Short mmCIF file of C-alpha atoms in Angstrom, two decimals:
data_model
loop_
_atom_site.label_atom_id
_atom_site.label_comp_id
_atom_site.label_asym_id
_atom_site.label_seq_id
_atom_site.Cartn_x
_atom_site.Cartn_y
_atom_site.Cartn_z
CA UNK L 1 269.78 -82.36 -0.87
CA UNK L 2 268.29 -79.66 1.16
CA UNK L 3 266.38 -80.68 4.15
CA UNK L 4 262.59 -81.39 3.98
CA UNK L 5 262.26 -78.80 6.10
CA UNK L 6 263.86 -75.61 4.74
CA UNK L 7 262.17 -76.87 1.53
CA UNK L 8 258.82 -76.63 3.07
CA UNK L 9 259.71 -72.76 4.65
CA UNK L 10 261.25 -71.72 1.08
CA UNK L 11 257.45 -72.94 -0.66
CA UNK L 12 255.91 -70.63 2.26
CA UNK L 13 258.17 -67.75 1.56
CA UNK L 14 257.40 -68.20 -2.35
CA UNK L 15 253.75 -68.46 -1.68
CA UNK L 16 253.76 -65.31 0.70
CA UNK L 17 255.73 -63.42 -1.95
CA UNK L 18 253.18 -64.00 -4.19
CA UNK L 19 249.94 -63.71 -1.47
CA UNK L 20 247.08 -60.96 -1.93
CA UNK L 21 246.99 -60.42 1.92
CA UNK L 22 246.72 -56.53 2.17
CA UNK L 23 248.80 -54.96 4.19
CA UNK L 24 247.65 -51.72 4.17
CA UNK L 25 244.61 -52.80 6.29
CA UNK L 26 244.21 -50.83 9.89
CA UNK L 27 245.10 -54.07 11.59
CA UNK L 28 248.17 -53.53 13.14
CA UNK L 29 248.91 -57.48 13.64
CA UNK L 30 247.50 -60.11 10.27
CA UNK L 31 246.87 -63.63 10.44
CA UNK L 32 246.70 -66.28 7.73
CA UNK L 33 247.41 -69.78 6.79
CA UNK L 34 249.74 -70.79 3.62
CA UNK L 35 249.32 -74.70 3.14
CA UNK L 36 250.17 -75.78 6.58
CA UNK L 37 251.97 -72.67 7.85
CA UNK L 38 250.17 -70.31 9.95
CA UNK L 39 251.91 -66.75 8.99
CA UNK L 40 251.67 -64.12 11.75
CA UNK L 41 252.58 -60.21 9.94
CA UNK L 42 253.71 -57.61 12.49
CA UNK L 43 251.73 -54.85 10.56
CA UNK L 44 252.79 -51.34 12.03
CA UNK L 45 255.79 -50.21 10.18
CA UNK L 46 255.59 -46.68 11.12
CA UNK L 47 256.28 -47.84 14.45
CA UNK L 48 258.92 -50.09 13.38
CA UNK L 49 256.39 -52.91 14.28
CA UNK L 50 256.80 -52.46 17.77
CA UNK L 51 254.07 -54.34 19.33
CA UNK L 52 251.40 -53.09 21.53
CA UNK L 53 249.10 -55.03 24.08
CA UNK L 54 246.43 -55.16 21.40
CA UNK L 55 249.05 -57.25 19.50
CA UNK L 56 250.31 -59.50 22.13
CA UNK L 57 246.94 -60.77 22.74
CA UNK L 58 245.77 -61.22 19.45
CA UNK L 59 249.04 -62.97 18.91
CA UNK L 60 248.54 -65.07 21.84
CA UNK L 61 245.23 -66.01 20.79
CA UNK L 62 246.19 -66.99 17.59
CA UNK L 63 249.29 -68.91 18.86
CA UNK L 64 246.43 -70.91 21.17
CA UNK L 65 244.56 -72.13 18.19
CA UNK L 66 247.11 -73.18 15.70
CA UNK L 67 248.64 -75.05 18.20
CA UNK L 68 245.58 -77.20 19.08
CA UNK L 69 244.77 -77.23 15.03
CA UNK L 70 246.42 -80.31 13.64
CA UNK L 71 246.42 -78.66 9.89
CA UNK L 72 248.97 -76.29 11.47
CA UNK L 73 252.66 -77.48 10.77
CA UNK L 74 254.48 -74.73 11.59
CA UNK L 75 254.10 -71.46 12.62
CA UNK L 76 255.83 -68.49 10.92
CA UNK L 77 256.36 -64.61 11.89
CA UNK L 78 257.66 -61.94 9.99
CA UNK L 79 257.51 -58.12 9.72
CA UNK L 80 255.96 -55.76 7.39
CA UNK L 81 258.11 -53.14 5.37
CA UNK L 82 261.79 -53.28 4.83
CA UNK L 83 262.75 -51.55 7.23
CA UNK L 84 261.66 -52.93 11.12
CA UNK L 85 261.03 -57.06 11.72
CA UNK L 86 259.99 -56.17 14.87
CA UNK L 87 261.27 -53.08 17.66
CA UNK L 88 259.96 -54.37 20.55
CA UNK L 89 257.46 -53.53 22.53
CA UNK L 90 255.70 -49.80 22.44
CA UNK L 91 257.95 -47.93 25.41
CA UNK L 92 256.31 -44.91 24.59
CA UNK L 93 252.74 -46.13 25.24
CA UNK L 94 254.36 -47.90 28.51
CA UNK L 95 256.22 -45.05 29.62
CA UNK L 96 252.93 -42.93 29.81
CA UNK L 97 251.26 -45.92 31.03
CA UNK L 98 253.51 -45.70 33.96
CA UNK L 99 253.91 -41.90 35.27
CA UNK L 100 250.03 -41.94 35.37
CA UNK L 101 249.69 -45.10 37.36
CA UNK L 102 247.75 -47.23 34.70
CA UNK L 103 247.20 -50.30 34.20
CA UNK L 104 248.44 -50.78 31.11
CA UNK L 105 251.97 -51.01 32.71
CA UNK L 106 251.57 -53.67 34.30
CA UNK L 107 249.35 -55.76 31.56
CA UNK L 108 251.74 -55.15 29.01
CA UNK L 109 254.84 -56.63 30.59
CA UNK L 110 252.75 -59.30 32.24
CA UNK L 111 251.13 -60.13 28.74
CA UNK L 112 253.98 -60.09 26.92
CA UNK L 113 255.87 -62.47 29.14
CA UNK L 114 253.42 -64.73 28.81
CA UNK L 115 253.58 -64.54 25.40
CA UNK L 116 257.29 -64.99 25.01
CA UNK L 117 256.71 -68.67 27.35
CA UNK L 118 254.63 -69.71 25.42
CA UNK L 119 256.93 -69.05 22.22
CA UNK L 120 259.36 -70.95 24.45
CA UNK L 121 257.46 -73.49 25.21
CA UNK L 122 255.32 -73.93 21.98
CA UNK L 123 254.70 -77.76 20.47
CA UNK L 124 255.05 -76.33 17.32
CA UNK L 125 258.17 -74.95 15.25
CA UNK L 126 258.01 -71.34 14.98
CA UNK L 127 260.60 -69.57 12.72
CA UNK L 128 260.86 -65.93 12.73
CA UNK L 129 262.00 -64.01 9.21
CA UNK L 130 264.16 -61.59 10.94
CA UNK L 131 264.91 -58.71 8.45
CA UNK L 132 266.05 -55.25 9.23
CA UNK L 133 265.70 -53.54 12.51
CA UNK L 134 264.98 -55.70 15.58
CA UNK L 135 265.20 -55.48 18.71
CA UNK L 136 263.50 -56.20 22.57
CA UNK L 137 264.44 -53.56 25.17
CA UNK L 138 266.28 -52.22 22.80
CA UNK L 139 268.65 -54.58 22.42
CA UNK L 140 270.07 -55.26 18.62
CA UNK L 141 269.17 -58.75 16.98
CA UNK L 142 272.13 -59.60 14.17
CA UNK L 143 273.40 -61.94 12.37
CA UNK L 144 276.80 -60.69 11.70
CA UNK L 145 278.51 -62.77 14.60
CA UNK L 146 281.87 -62.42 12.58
CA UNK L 147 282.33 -58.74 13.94
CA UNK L 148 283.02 -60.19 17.29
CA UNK L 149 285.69 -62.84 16.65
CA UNK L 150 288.41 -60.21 16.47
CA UNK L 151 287.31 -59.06 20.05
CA UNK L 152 286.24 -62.51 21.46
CA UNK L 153 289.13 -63.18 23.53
CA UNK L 154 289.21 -59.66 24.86
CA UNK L 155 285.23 -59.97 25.83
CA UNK L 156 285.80 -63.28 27.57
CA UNK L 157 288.61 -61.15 29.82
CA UNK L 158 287.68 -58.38 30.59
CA UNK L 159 284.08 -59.06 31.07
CA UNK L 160 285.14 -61.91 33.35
CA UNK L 161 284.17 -59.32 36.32
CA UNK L 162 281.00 -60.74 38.84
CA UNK L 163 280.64 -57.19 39.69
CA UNK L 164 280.60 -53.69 37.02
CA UNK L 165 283.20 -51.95 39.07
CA UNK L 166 285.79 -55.09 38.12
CA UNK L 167 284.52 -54.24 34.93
CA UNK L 168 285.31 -51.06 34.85
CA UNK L 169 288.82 -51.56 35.97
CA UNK L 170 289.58 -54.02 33.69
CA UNK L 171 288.95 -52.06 30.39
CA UNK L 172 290.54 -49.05 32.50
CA UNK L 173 293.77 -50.91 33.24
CA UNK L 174 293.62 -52.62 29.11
CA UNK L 175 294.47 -49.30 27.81
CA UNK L 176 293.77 -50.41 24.11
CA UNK L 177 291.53 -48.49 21.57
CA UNK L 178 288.61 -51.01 21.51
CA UNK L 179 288.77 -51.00 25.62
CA UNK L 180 288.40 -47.17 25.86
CA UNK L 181 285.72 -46.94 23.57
CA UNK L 182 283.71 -49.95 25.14
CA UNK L 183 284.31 -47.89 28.77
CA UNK L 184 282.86 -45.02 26.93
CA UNK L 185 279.83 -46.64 25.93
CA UNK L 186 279.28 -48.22 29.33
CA UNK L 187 280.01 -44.86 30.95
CA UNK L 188 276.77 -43.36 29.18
CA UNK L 189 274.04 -45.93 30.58
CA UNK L 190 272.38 -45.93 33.54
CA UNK L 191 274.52 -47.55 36.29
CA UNK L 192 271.68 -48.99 37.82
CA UNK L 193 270.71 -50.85 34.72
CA UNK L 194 274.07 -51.57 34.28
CA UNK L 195 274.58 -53.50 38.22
CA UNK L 196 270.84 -54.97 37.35
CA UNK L 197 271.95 -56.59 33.85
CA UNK L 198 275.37 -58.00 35.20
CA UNK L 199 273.02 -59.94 37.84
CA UNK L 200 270.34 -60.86 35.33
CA UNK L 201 273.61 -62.64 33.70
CA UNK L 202 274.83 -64.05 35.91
CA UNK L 203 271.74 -65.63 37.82
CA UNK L 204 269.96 -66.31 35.11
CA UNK L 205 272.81 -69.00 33.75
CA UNK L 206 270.83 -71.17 36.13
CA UNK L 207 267.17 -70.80 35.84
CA UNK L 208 264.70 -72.42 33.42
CA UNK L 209 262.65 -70.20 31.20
CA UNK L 210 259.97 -69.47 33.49
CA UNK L 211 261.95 -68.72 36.32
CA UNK L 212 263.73 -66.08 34.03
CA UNK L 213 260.71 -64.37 33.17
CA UNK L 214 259.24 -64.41 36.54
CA UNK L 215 262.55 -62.03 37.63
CA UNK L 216 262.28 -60.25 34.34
CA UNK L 217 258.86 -59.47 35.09
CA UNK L 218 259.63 -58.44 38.47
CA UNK L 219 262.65 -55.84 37.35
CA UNK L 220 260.10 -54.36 34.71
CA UNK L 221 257.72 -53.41 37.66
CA UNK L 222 260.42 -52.05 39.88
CA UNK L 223 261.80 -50.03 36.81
CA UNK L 224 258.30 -48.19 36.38
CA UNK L 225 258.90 -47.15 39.93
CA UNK L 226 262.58 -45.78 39.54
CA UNK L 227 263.49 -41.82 37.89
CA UNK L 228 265.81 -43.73 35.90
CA UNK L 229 263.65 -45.58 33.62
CA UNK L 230 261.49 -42.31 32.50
CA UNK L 231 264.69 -40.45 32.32
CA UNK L 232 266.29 -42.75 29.23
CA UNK L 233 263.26 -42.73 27.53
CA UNK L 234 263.00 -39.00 27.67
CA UNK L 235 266.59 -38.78 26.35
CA UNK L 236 266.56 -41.13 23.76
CA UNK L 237 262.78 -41.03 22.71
CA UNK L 238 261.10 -37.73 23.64
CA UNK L 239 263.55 -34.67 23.45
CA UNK L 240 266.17 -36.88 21.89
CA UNK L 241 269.20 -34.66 23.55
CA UNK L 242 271.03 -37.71 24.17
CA UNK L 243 272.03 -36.47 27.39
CA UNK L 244 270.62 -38.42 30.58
CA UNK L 245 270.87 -37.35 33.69
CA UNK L 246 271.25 -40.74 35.90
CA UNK L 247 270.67 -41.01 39.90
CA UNK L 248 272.68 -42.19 40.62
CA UNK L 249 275.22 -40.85 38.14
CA UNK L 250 278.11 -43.64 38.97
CA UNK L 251 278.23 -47.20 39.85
CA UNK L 252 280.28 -46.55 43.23
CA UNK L 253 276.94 -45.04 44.54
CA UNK L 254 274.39 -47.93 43.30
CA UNK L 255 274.61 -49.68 46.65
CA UNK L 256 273.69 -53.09 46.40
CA UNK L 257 270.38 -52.97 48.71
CA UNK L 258 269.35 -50.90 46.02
CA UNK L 259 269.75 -53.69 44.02
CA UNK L 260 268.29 -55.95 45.45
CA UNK L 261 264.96 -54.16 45.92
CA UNK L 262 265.07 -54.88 42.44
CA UNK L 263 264.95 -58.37 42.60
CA UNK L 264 262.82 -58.92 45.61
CA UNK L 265 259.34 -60.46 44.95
CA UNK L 266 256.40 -58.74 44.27
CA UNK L 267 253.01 -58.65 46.43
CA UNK L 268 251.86 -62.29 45.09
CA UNK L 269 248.78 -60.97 43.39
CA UNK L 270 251.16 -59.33 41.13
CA UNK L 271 253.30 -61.62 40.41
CA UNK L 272 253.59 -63.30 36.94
CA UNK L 273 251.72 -66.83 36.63
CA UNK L 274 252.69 -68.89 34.22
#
């Protein structure tokens, strides 16, 4: 007998399947209750449904009420199209946000942090339909955790390393066909990114939620104030050559005062609060 549970979320899907909600509206983010489900609908699937700070507050709004509303059960997300659940936020609108000095930069992360807590943190269950694209700073969301196994023991050796240049050496000195090409990947990204994830990892095995966000929030600030940043999004968004230029351009030169300017705290009136 199936829990009383996923029966209640298949009734919601059925009933959203079947729902007169229009889509096609110029709301970019919808809102509506199904029995005791309150349904949130990412509605920008030209953009992949990449959310903007219009969205996150609206979202955050809505996420306030339902949670205080006891005819509200559950609350459910999903993504217009059938393409794009959700790609993120809108780096474009952030990027320009940034090189001009606005605002926006900052609100955006700040917003959307404080968003994601309260997801977190929410009295509520929220369940997210996750179907096609998604990702958050562009990293992939799948459900195909098979495609690992065959590597796992591999992974859990040679990214053992507490620093990227151990790294390195260890899919250098592997010499097998999966190593190389993992190397080869790697090799492409921004060392900086690269020395600031491997921390994130590894320091963030220890912090509660908020904690984590706090730092996140600091690194996205610091990143709107390093060449780096602007110079993936040109390559990969805007003239799409695939070819960034890095500084610096190898992980040998990313001295670790560099990294930990990174990390350092903000001016407290711009830290995150949450």
């Amino acid at each position: 007998m199936l829990p009383r549970s996923l029966i209640r979320l298949r009734v919601v899907i059925s009933h959203l399947r079947m729902a007169q909600m229009s889509t096609k509206s110029g709301e970019e983010i919808l809102f509506q209750t199904v029995n005791n489900t309150g349904v949130i609908t990412l509605n920008r699937p030209k953009a992949l449904n990449a959310l903007n700070l219009s969205m996150v507050r609206k979202m955050y709004a809505q996420m306030l009420r339902w949670e205080e509303d006891p005819s509200i059960g559950l609350v459910l997300i999903k993504g217009e199209g059938e393409k794009s659940f959700c790609a993120g936020g809108d780096i474009r609108a952030v990027t320009e946000a940034g090189r001009k000095g606005d605002q926006l930069a900052q609100d955006f992360f700040r917003e959307e942090y404080i968003l994601n807590h309260k997801i977190g943190v929410y009295k509520k269950p929220y369940v997210a339909l996750i179907d096609g694209i998604t990702m958050g700073g562009s990293t992939l969301d799948t459900d195909k955790d098979f495609v690992l196994k065959p590597h796992l023991e591999k992974i859990n050796k040679l990214f053992a390393g507490q620093t990227m240049e151990k790294i390195f050496d260890n899919l250098q000195n592997d010499k097998s066909e999966w190593a190389k090409k993992q190397l080869d990947i790697l090799k492409k990204m921004s060392p900086t990114s690269l020395k600031i994830t491997l921390r994130l990892l590894l320091e963030g095995k220890t912090r509660s939620l908020a904690e984590d966000l706090t730092v996140e929030y600091r690194l996205s600030q610091r990143c709107l104030e390093d060449r780096d940043f602007y110079e993936g999004v040109r390559a990969v968004l805007i003239d799409k050559d695939n070819n960034p230029q890095w500084n610096p351009a190898s992980i040998k030169d990313v001295s670790n005062s560099k990294i930990d300017w990174f990390f350092s705290p903000l001016d407290p009136k711009k830290e995150l609060v949450l």
